[in-house]
XYZ file of C-alpha atoms in Angstrom:
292
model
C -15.555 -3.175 -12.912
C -15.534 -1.341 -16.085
C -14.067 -1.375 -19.573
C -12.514 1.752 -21.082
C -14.776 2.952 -24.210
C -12.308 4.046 -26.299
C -9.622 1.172 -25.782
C -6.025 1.336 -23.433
C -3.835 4.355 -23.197
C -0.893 3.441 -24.507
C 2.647 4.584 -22.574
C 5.318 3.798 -20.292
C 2.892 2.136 -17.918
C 0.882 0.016 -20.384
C 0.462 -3.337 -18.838
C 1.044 -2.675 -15.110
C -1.901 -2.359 -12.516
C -2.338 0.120 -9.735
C -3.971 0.695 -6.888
C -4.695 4.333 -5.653
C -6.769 5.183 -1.975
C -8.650 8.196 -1.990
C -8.872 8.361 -5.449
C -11.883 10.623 -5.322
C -10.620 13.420 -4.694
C -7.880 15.836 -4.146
C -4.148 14.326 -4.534
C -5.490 10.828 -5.062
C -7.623 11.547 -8.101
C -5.356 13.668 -9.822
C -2.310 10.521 -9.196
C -4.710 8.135 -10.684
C -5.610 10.111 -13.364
C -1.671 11.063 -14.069
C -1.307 6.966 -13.976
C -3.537 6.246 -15.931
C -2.726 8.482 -18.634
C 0.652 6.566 -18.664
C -1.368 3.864 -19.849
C -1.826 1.877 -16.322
C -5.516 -0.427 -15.509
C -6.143 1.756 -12.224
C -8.369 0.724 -9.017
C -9.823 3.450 -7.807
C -10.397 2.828 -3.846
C -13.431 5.566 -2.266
C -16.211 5.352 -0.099
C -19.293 6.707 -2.322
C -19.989 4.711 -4.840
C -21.840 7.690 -7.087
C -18.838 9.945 -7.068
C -16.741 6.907 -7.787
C -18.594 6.135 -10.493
C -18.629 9.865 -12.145
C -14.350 9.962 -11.442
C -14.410 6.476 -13.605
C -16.509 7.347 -16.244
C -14.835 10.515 -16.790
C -11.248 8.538 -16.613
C -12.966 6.142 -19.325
C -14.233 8.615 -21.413
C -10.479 9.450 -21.677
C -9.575 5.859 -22.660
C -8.067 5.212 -19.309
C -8.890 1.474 -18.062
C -10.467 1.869 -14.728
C -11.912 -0.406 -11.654
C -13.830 1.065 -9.125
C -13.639 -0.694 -5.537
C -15.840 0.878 -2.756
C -14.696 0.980 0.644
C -14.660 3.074 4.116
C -11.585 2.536 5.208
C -11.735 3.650 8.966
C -13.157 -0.173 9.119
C -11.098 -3.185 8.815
C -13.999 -5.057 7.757
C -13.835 -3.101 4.907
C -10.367 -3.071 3.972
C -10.432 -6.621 4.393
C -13.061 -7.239 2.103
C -10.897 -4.831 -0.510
C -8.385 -6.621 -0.685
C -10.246 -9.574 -0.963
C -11.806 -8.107 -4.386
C -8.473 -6.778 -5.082
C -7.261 -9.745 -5.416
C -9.904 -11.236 -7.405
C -9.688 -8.667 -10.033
C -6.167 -8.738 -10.187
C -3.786 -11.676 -11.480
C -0.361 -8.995 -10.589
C -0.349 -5.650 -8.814
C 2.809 -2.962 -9.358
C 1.993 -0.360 -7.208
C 0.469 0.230 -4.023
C -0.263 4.112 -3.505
C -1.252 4.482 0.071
C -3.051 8.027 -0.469
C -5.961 7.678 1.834
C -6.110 10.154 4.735
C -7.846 12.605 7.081
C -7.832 15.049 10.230
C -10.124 15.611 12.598
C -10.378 18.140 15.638
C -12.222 16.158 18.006
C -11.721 12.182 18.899
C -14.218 10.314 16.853
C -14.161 6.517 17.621
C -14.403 4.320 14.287
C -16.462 1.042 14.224
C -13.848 -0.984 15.493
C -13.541 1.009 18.357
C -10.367 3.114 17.657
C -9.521 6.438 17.399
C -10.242 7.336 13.758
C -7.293 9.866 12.773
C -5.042 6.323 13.787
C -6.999 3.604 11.938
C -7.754 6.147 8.772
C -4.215 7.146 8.179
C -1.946 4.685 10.230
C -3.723 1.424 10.340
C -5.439 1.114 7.006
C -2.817 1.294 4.986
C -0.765 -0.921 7.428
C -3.535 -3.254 6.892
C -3.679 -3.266 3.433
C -0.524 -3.561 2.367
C 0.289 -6.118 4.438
C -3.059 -8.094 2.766
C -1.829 -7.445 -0.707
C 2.002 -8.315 0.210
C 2.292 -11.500 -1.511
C 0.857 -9.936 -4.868
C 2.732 -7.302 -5.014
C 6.028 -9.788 -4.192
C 4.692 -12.207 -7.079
C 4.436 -9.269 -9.391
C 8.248 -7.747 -8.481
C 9.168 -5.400 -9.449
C 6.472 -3.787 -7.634
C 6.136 -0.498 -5.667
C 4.742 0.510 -2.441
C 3.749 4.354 -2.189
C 2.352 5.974 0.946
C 1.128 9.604 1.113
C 2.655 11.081 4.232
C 3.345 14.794 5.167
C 6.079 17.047 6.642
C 3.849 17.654 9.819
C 5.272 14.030 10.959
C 8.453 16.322 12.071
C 6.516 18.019 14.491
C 5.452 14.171 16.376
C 6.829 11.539 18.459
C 5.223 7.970 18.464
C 3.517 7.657 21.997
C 3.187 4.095 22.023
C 1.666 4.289 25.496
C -1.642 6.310 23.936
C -1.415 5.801 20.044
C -5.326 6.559 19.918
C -5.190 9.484 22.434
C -7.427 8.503 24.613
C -5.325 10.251 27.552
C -5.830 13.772 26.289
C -6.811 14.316 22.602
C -5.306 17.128 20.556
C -6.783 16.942 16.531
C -3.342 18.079 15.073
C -1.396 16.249 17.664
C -3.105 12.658 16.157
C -2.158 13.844 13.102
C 1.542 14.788 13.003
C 1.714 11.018 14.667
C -0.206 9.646 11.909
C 2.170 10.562 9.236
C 4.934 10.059 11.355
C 3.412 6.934 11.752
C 3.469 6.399 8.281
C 6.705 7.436 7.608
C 8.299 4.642 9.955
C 5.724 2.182 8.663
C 7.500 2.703 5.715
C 11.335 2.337 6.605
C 10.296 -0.998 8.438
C 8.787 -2.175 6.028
C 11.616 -1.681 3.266
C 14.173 -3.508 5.915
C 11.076 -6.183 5.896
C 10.729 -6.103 1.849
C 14.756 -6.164 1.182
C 15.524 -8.605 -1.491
C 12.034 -8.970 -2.415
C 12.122 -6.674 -5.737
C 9.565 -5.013 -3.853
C 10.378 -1.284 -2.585
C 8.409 1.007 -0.475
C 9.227 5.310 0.051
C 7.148 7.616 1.859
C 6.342 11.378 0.604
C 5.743 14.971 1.694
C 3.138 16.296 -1.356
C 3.363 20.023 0.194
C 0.626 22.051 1.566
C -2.015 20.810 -1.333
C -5.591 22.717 -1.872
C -8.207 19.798 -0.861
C -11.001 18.970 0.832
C -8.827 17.612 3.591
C -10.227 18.100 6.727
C -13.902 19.704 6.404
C -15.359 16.880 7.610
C -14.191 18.509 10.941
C -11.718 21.001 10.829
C -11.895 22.503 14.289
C -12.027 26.695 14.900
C -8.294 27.120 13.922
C -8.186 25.642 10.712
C -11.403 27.231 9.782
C -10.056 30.277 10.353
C -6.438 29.925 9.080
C -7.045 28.111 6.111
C -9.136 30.671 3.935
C -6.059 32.959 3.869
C -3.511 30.388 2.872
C -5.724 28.254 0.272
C -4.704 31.136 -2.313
C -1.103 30.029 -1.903
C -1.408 26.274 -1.500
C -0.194 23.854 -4.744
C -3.415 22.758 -6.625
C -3.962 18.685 -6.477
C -2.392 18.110 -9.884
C 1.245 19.788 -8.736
C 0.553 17.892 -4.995
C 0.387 13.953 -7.284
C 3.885 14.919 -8.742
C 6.071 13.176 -6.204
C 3.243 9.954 -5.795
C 2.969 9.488 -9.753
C 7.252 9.831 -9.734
C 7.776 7.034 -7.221
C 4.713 4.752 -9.061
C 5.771 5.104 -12.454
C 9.848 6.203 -12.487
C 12.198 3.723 -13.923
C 14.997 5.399 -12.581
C 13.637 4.631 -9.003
C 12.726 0.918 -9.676
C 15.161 -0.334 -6.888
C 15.445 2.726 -4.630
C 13.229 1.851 -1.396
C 13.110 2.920 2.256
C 13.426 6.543 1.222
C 11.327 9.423 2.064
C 10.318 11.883 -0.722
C 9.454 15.828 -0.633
C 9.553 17.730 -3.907
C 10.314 14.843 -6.058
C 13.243 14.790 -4.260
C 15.208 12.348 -1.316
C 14.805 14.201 1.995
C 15.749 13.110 5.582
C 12.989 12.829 7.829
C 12.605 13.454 11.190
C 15.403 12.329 13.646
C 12.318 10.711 15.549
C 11.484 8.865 12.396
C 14.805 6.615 12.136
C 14.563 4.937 15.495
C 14.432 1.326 14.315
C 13.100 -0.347 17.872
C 10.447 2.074 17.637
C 9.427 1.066 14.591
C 9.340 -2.078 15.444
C 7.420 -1.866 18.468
C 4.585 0.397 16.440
C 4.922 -2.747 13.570
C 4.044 -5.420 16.484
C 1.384 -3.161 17.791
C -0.336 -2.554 14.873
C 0.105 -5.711 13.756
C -1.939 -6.581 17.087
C -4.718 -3.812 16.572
C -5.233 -5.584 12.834
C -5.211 -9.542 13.284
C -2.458 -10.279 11.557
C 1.007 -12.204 11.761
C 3.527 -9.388 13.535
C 6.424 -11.284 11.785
């Protein structure tokens, strides 16, 4: 934990707390650093703690007030144990941003024995939010934001092999991921309703990252040195997360998914409430905790 150097940035989100995964890097850095130059305390969630440190210091240097919690969230040990210091460290939480996710080409099993592309972007943030639930309903109104993508058009839940261990395709996990999240989402809105807690999804666009290297598979190393020239830098791909953390105008809208700053429908796929259900209960299972 750290204190700014320079004192609080004063603005429209002086006094409220926020949580950002993947805050590193890429679209998660530049949302915490937007936040937190509308005067929010931010928690910056990554996994090395020496690039953590740098984003912080830099964020401080700024006058931005700045945690830094250190966790690999492919394990549920992990996430576990961050929202344990989470909660510690903070007496109210606002927002949840959700930003934390990944692709990989070939099936990599995580330390909990799952297929990683599920438990980084599905099941961690499931996880999570469900651990910090009851401090971001005592701090209402409060905000649940999770980074998902327009691929999750191009998916179906397969609730018979969620992990792919049938037949593994690296794109296939993914577009399931983030349709994944998308539902997540909707259910748990119709969960949250009443609650003065609301939770929207988002599409940030086709953003220039790091997303992916780790192991990107033939295509995408081919494909994506000719399209990086026309992909929206990280700052432009935090506009829609750092518009549903910090807009009053969408304090009470919730169960919404977001592309462009904008309300979009989603994928047909997407609103098929038994579904949704089922993948809750599942997931739910895969996690340890209470389905209901």
């Amino acid at each position: 934990m750290g204190t700014p150097t320079t004192g609080p940035v004063a603005g429209p989100m002086a006094g409220r707390t926020v949580l950002v995964t993947g805050a590193t890097g890429g679209i998660g850095l530049a949302t915490a650093r937007r936040l937190a130059g509308l005067g929010a305390r931010v928690g910056l969630v990554g996994r090395d703690e020496a690039r953590a440190a740098a984003v912080a210091g830099r964020l401080r240097d700024g006058g931005a007030e700045v945690d830094v919690f250190l966790a690999d969230l492919s394990s549920q040990r992990d996430v576990r144990a961050l929202a344990g210091q989470v909660l510690a460290a903070y007496a109210r939480l606002d927002v949840l941003v959700n930003n934390v996710g990944g692709y990989w080409a070939t099936r990599h099993e995580t330390v909990d024995g799952l297929e990683r592309t599920f438990a980084v972007d599905h099941l961690a943030p499931f996880l999570l939010t469900n651990l910090l639930l009851d401090r971001l309903r005592a701090s209402a109104p409060a905000r649940v934001v999770t980074v998902s993508s327009g691929a999750h058009a191009m998916s179906r839940i397969d609730l018979d092999d969620l992990q792919g261990a049938q037949g593994y395709n690296g794109q296939r996990a993914y577009n399931q991921s983030k349709l994944a999240n998308v539902m997540f989402t909707y259910e748990l809105a119709r969960r949250l309703e009443g609650s003065g807690v609301t939770a929207n999804a988002l599409h940030p666009g086709v953003v220039r990252t790091a997303f992916g290297q780790e192991d990107s598979g033939r295509w995408m190393r081919l494909v994506l040195p000719a399209v990086r020239p026309f992909m929206k830098s990280p700052e432009r791909g935090a506009d829609t997360s750092v518009l549903l953390a910090s807009s009053p105008e969408l304090e009470h809208v919730s169960g919404r998914y977001f592309a462009g700053g904008k309300v979009k429908r989603s994928s047909p796929a997407s609103y098929d409430t038994d579904v949704a259900a089922r993948l809750w209960r599942i997931s739910a299972e895969l996690v340890g905790v209470d389905p209901s």
